[in-house]
Amino acid sequence: MAGVVGELHSDDRITAFGLFAEAYTGLVARFSAQLAEHQLSLVEFEVLIRLARSPDHRLRMTELAGQVALTTSGITRVVDRLERDQLVRRQACPSDRRGSWAVLTGAGMNRLAAALPGHLALLERHFTGRFQSDELDLIVTRLRDIRDEVHPDARPPGPAEADPGRRNSSRRRDHRAAIRRS
């Protein structure tokens, strides 16, 4: 029995996931500290970036909750805070009186624009900059596959499914190449 347990606990799959979890935890700590400089929590940033990447800079509250992995009451509290700071506003849904949209405001876009350069620099330094373009594309594809299987509510709806970030992939490659040359 001890031999079987010894073989199981040293399985490379456990190591791979453990390293992924440790890397994620470390990245979250760095991102949180940088975002705090802009008076944003990580979940508030996530809400703002999801809205910025959505058509008309808005999402139904239920879709937003699914994308950021919060309950409906959890997303309500986050949007309440963002609305109090005038970074987001609610808009009634004309087709469903019970539903509402969370809409990014100009102030929310400005706060996001102020936070993004530092956030992108951290991403580049500690995550994306460690991969060649083809490796990063593969990682994004695999992470999207995993996300879609284990958390389908996080999937963007309809036309937003075409990831707006992919349109910028050649610009990111050029930026990474410039960083490596310097």
PDB file of C-alpha atoms in Angstrom:
ATOM      1  CA  MET A   1       0.000   0.000   0.000  1.00  0.00           C
ATOM      2  CA  ALA A   2       2.790   2.446   0.897  1.00  0.00           C
ATOM      3  CA  GLY A   3       4.407   1.926  -2.513  1.00  0.00           C
ATOM      4  CA  VAL A   4       1.155   2.781  -4.316  1.00  0.00           C
ATOM      5  CA  VAL A   5       0.666   5.949  -2.223  1.00  0.00           C
ATOM      6  CA  GLY A   6       4.296   6.920  -2.828  1.00  0.00           C
ATOM      7  CA  GLU A   7       3.816   6.544  -6.555  1.00  0.00           C
ATOM      8  CA  LEU A   8       0.536   8.476  -6.530  1.00  0.00           C
ATOM      9  CA  HIS A   9       1.673  11.454  -4.491  1.00  0.00           C
ATOM     10  CA  SER A  10       4.696  11.985  -6.733  1.00  0.00           C
ATOM     11  CA  ASP A  11       2.603  11.855  -9.927  1.00  0.00           C
ATOM     12  CA  ASP A  12       3.662  14.545 -12.424  1.00  0.00           C
ATOM     13  CA  ARG A  13       0.011  15.613 -12.809  1.00  0.00           C
ATOM     14  CA  ILE A  14      -0.070  16.624  -9.145  1.00  0.00           C
ATOM     15  CA  THR A  15       3.210  18.491  -9.579  1.00  0.00           C
ATOM     16  CA  ALA A  16       1.941  20.300 -12.688  1.00  0.00           C
ATOM     17  CA  PHE A  17      -1.262  21.429 -11.011  1.00  0.00           C
ATOM     18  CA  GLY A  18       0.551  22.368  -7.801  1.00  0.00           C
ATOM     19  CA  LEU A  19       2.977  24.564  -9.734  1.00  0.00           C
ATOM     20  CA  PHE A  20       0.065  26.125 -11.633  1.00  0.00           C
ATOM     21  CA  ALA A  21      -1.724  26.914  -8.339  1.00  0.00           C
ATOM     22  CA  GLU A  22       1.433  28.337  -6.738  1.00  0.00           C
ATOM     23  CA  ALA A  23       2.172  30.494  -9.790  1.00  0.00           C
ATOM     24  CA  TYR A  24      -1.425  31.739  -9.881  1.00  0.00           C
ATOM     25  CA  THR A  25      -1.352  32.623  -6.171  1.00  0.00           C
ATOM     26  CA  GLY A  26       1.891  34.541  -6.590  1.00  0.00           C
ATOM     27  CA  LEU A  27       0.608  36.395  -9.656  1.00  0.00           C
ATOM     28  CA  VAL A  28      -2.626  37.333  -7.873  1.00  0.00           C
ATOM     29  CA  ALA A  29      -0.634  38.829  -4.998  1.00  0.00           C
ATOM     30  CA  ARG A  30       1.420  40.975  -7.395  1.00  0.00           C
ATOM     31  CA  PHE A  31      -1.612  42.017  -9.443  1.00  0.00           C
ATOM     32  CA  SER A  32      -3.569  42.888  -6.294  1.00  0.00           C
ATOM     33  CA  ALA A  33      -0.810  45.152  -5.006  1.00  0.00           C
ATOM     34  CA  GLN A  34      -0.508  46.943  -8.353  1.00  0.00           C
ATOM     35  CA  LEU A  35      -4.281  47.380  -8.723  1.00  0.00           C
ATOM     36  CA  ALA A  36      -4.587  48.701  -5.171  1.00  0.00           C
ATOM     37  CA  GLU A  37      -2.470  51.659  -6.340  1.00  0.00           C
ATOM     38  CA  HIS A  38      -5.475  52.508  -8.554  1.00  0.00           C
ATOM     39  CA  GLN A  39      -8.055  51.906  -5.816  1.00  0.00           C
ATOM     40  CA  LEU A  40      -9.223  48.655  -7.429  1.00  0.00           C
ATOM     41  CA  SER A  41      -9.499  45.149  -6.077  1.00  0.00           C
ATOM     42  CA  LEU A  42      -8.708  42.253  -8.405  1.00  0.00           C
ATOM     43  CA  VAL A  43     -12.407  41.379  -8.796  1.00  0.00           C
ATOM     44  CA  GLU A  44     -13.303  45.015  -9.514  1.00  0.00           C
ATOM     45  CA  PHE A  45     -10.590  45.110 -12.181  1.00  0.00           C
ATOM     46  CA  GLU A  46     -11.931  41.858 -13.614  1.00  0.00           C
ATOM     47  CA  VAL A  47     -15.430  43.348 -13.839  1.00  0.00           C
ATOM     48  CA  LEU A  48     -14.136  46.508 -15.536  1.00  0.00           C
ATOM     49  CA  ILE A  49     -12.018  44.587 -18.056  1.00  0.00           C
ATOM     50  CA  ARG A  50     -14.903  42.225 -18.882  1.00  0.00           C
ATOM     51  CA  LEU A  51     -17.184  45.201 -19.496  1.00  0.00           C
ATOM     52  CA  ALA A  52     -14.540  46.995 -21.573  1.00  0.00           C
ATOM     53  CA  ARG A  53     -14.135  43.909 -23.779  1.00  0.00           C
ATOM     54  CA  SER A  54     -17.891  43.442 -24.277  1.00  0.00           C
ATOM     55  CA  PRO A  55     -20.059  44.939 -27.021  1.00  0.00           C
ATOM     56  CA  ASP A  56     -21.261  48.414 -26.002  1.00  0.00           C
ATOM     57  CA  HIS A  57     -19.164  48.014 -22.825  1.00  0.00           C
ATOM     58  CA  ARG A  58     -22.016  46.239 -21.067  1.00  0.00           C
ATOM     59  CA  LEU A  59     -23.076  42.805 -19.856  1.00  0.00           C
ATOM     60  CA  ARG A  60     -26.195  41.467 -18.215  1.00  0.00           C
ATOM     61  CA  MET A  61     -25.581  41.069 -14.510  1.00  0.00           C
ATOM     62  CA  THR A  62     -26.099  37.295 -14.697  1.00  0.00           C
ATOM     63  CA  GLU A  63     -23.565  36.957 -17.539  1.00  0.00           C
ATOM     64  CA  LEU A  64     -21.087  39.139 -15.663  1.00  0.00           C
ATOM     65  CA  ALA A  65     -21.513  37.008 -12.530  1.00  0.00           C
ATOM     66  CA  GLY A  66     -20.774  33.873 -14.545  1.00  0.00           C
ATOM     67  CA  GLN A  67     -17.725  35.361 -16.208  1.00  0.00           C
ATOM     68  CA  VAL A  68     -16.111  36.457 -12.940  1.00  0.00           C
ATOM     69  CA  ALA A  69     -17.248  33.340 -11.027  1.00  0.00           C
ATOM     70  CA  LEU A  70     -19.435  35.137  -8.497  1.00  0.00           C
ATOM     71  CA  THR A  71     -22.936  34.463  -7.278  1.00  0.00           C
ATOM     72  CA  THR A  72     -25.650  36.904  -8.250  1.00  0.00           C
ATOM     73  CA  SER A  73     -25.487  38.462  -4.791  1.00  0.00           C
ATOM     74  CA  GLY A  74     -21.686  38.636  -5.024  1.00  0.00           C
ATOM     75  CA  ILE A  75     -21.753  40.463  -8.354  1.00  0.00           C
ATOM     76  CA  THR A  76     -24.443  42.782  -6.998  1.00  0.00           C
ATOM     77  CA  ARG A  77     -22.135  43.821  -4.153  1.00  0.00           C
ATOM     78  CA  VAL A  78     -19.177  44.388  -6.500  1.00  0.00           C
ATOM     79  CA  VAL A  79     -21.278  46.405  -8.958  1.00  0.00           C
ATOM     80  CA  ASP A  80     -22.745  48.385  -6.024  1.00  0.00           C
ATOM     81  CA  ARG A  81     -19.197  49.428  -5.042  1.00  0.00           C
ATOM     82  CA  LEU A  82     -18.236  50.270  -8.610  1.00  0.00           C
ATOM     83  CA  GLU A  83     -21.467  52.189  -9.099  1.00  0.00           C
ATOM     84  CA  ARG A  84     -20.856  54.156  -5.885  1.00  0.00           C
ATOM     85  CA  ASP A  85     -17.469  55.165  -7.357  1.00  0.00           C
ATOM     86  CA  GLN A  86     -19.227  55.984 -10.677  1.00  0.00           C
ATOM     87  CA  LEU A  87     -17.101  53.448 -12.570  1.00  0.00           C
ATOM     88  CA  VAL A  88     -20.148  51.399 -13.619  1.00  0.00           C
ATOM     89  CA  ARG A  89     -23.836  52.159 -13.939  1.00  0.00           C
ATOM     90  CA  ARG A  90     -26.842  49.906 -14.109  1.00  0.00           C
ATOM     91  CA  GLN A  91     -29.200  50.010 -17.064  1.00  0.00           C
ATOM     92  CA  ALA A  92     -32.614  48.362 -17.170  1.00  0.00           C
ATOM     93  CA  CYS A  93     -32.972  45.541 -19.661  1.00  0.00           C
ATOM     94  CA  PRO A  94     -35.854  46.427 -22.003  1.00  0.00           C
ATOM     95  CA  SER A  95     -36.599  42.782 -22.884  1.00  0.00           C
ATOM     96  CA  ASP A  96     -36.636  41.559 -19.255  1.00  0.00           C
ATOM     97  CA  ARG A  97     -37.875  43.865 -16.514  1.00  0.00           C
ATOM     98  CA  ARG A  98     -36.238  41.659 -13.885  1.00  0.00           C
ATOM     99  CA  GLY A  99     -32.829  41.895 -15.530  1.00  0.00           C
ATOM    100  CA  SER A 100     -30.323  44.698 -15.739  1.00  0.00           C
ATOM    101  CA  TRP A 101     -27.083  45.499 -17.487  1.00  0.00           C
ATOM    102  CA  ALA A 102     -23.834  46.621 -15.901  1.00  0.00           C
ATOM    103  CA  VAL A 103     -22.388  49.348 -18.116  1.00  0.00           C
ATOM    104  CA  LEU A 104     -18.854  50.730 -17.999  1.00  0.00           C
ATOM    105  CA  THR A 105     -18.810  54.520 -17.558  1.00  0.00           C
ATOM    106  CA  GLY A 106     -16.270  57.001 -18.865  1.00  0.00           C
ATOM    107  CA  ALA A 107     -14.787  57.217 -15.373  1.00  0.00           C
ATOM    108  CA  GLY A 108     -14.553  53.414 -15.287  1.00  0.00           C
ATOM    109  CA  MET A 109     -12.775  53.379 -18.645  1.00  0.00           C
ATOM    110  CA  ASN A 110     -10.367  56.066 -17.380  1.00  0.00           C
ATOM    111  CA  ARG A 111      -9.592  54.100 -14.200  1.00  0.00           C
ATOM    112  CA  LEU A 112      -9.025  50.980 -16.268  1.00  0.00           C
ATOM    113  CA  ALA A 113      -6.784  52.890 -18.688  1.00  0.00           C
ATOM    114  CA  ALA A 114      -4.710  54.138 -15.746  1.00  0.00           C
ATOM    115  CA  ALA A 115      -4.335  50.636 -14.261  1.00  0.00           C
ATOM    116  CA  LEU A 116      -3.695  48.698 -17.476  1.00  0.00           C
ATOM    117  CA  PRO A 117      -0.107  49.753 -18.305  1.00  0.00           C
ATOM    118  CA  GLY A 118       1.213  48.515 -14.952  1.00  0.00           C
ATOM    119  CA  HIS A 119      -0.959  45.406 -15.098  1.00  0.00           C
ATOM    120  CA  LEU A 120       0.245  44.569 -18.607  1.00  0.00           C
ATOM    121  CA  ALA A 121       3.863  45.132 -17.557  1.00  0.00           C
ATOM    122  CA  LEU A 122       3.418  42.638 -14.701  1.00  0.00           C
ATOM    123  CA  LEU A 123       1.729  40.150 -17.041  1.00  0.00           C
ATOM    124  CA  GLU A 124       4.566  40.482 -19.517  1.00  0.00           C
ATOM    125  CA  ARG A 125       7.288  40.223 -16.884  1.00  0.00           C
ATOM    126  CA  HIS A 126       5.896  37.318 -14.882  1.00  0.00           C
ATOM    127  CA  PHE A 127       3.734  35.390 -17.341  1.00  0.00           C
ATOM    128  CA  THR A 128       3.308  36.070 -21.071  1.00  0.00           C
ATOM    129  CA  GLY A 129       6.860  37.263 -21.675  1.00  0.00           C
ATOM    130  CA  ARG A 130       8.179  33.812 -20.786  1.00  0.00           C
ATOM    131  CA  PHE A 131       6.622  32.225 -23.862  1.00  0.00           C
ATOM    132  CA  GLN A 132       7.214  32.366 -27.600  1.00  0.00           C
ATOM    133  CA  SER A 133       4.122  33.440 -29.574  1.00  0.00           C
ATOM    134  CA  ASP A 134       3.218  29.902 -30.620  1.00  0.00           C
ATOM    135  CA  GLU A 135       3.599  28.673 -27.033  1.00  0.00           C
ATOM    136  CA  LEU A 136       1.395  31.473 -25.716  1.00  0.00           C
ATOM    137  CA  ASP A 137      -1.231  30.773 -28.374  1.00  0.00           C
ATOM    138  CA  LEU A 138      -1.248  27.107 -27.329  1.00  0.00           C
ATOM    139  CA  ILE A 139      -1.541  27.999 -23.633  1.00  0.00           C
ATOM    140  CA  VAL A 140      -4.443  30.366 -24.348  1.00  0.00           C
ATOM    141  CA  THR A 141      -6.175  27.677 -26.416  1.00  0.00           C
ATOM    142  CA  ARG A 142      -5.710  25.024 -23.728  1.00  0.00           C
ATOM    143  CA  LEU A 143      -6.812  27.359 -20.918  1.00  0.00           C
ATOM    144  CA  ARG A 144      -9.900  28.312 -22.917  1.00  0.00           C
ATOM    145  CA  ASP A 145     -10.676  24.605 -23.464  1.00  0.00           C
ATOM    146  CA  ILE A 146     -10.317  23.896 -19.747  1.00  0.00           C
ATOM    147  CA  ARG A 147     -12.375  26.973 -18.817  1.00  0.00           C
ATOM    148  CA  ASP A 148     -15.166  25.976 -21.194  1.00  0.00           C
ATOM    149  CA  GLU A 149     -15.305  22.479 -19.724  1.00  0.00           C
ATOM    150  CA  VAL A 150     -15.088  23.254 -16.007  1.00  0.00           C
ATOM    151  CA  HIS A 151     -16.700  26.714 -15.921  1.00  0.00           C
ATOM    152  CA  PRO A 152     -18.949  27.154 -18.980  1.00  0.00           C
ATOM    153  CA  ASP A 153     -20.711  30.185 -17.446  1.00  0.00           C
ATOM    154  CA  ALA A 154     -17.462  32.139 -17.816  1.00  0.00           C
ATOM    155  CA  ARG A 155     -17.660  31.856 -21.579  1.00  0.00           C
ATOM    156  CA  PRO A 156     -18.432  35.162 -23.306  1.00  0.00           C
ATOM    157  CA  PRO A 157     -21.859  35.190 -24.944  1.00  0.00           C
ATOM    158  CA  GLY A 158     -22.539  35.230 -28.679  1.00  0.00           C
ATOM    159  CA  PRO A 159     -20.544  37.649 -30.855  1.00  0.00           C
ATOM    160  CA  ALA A 160     -18.162  38.440 -27.999  1.00  0.00           C
ATOM    161  CA  GLU A 161     -17.025  34.815 -28.306  1.00  0.00           C
ATOM    162  CA  ALA A 162     -14.493  36.028 -30.862  1.00  0.00           C
ATOM    163  CA  ASP A 163     -11.950  37.137 -28.287  1.00  0.00           C
ATOM    164  CA  PRO A 164     -11.191  40.835 -28.830  1.00  0.00           C
ATOM    165  CA  GLY A 165      -7.723  40.183 -27.423  1.00  0.00           C
ATOM    166  CA  ARG A 166      -6.863  37.934 -30.363  1.00  0.00           C
ATOM    167  CA  ARG A 167      -7.091  40.897 -32.731  1.00  0.00           C
ATOM    168  CA  ASN A 168      -4.107  42.338 -30.900  1.00  0.00           C
ATOM    169  CA  SER A 169      -1.977  39.182 -30.964  1.00  0.00           C
ATOM    170  CA  SER A 170       0.380  40.471 -33.686  1.00  0.00           C
ATOM    171  CA  ARG A 171       0.764  43.746 -31.779  1.00  0.00           C
ATOM    172  CA  ARG A 172       1.586  41.748 -28.611  1.00  0.00           C
ATOM    173  CA  ARG A 173       4.124  39.658 -30.558  1.00  0.00           C
ATOM    174  CA  ASP A 174       5.766  42.835 -31.888  1.00  0.00           C
ATOM    175  CA  HIS A 175       5.806  44.301 -28.368  1.00  0.00           C
ATOM    176  CA  ARG A 176       7.344  41.120 -26.896  1.00  0.00           C
ATOM    177  CA  ALA A 177       9.975  41.056 -29.636  1.00  0.00           C
ATOM    178  CA  ALA A 178      10.870  44.677 -28.916  1.00  0.00           C
ATOM    179  CA  ILE A 179      11.188  43.909 -25.194  1.00  0.00           C
ATOM    180  CA  ARG A 180      13.433  40.913 -25.858  1.00  0.00           C
ATOM    181  CA  ARG A 181      15.678  43.031 -28.101  1.00  0.00           C
ATOM    182  CA  SER A 182      16.077  45.683 -25.434  1.00  0.00           C
TER     183      SER A 182
END
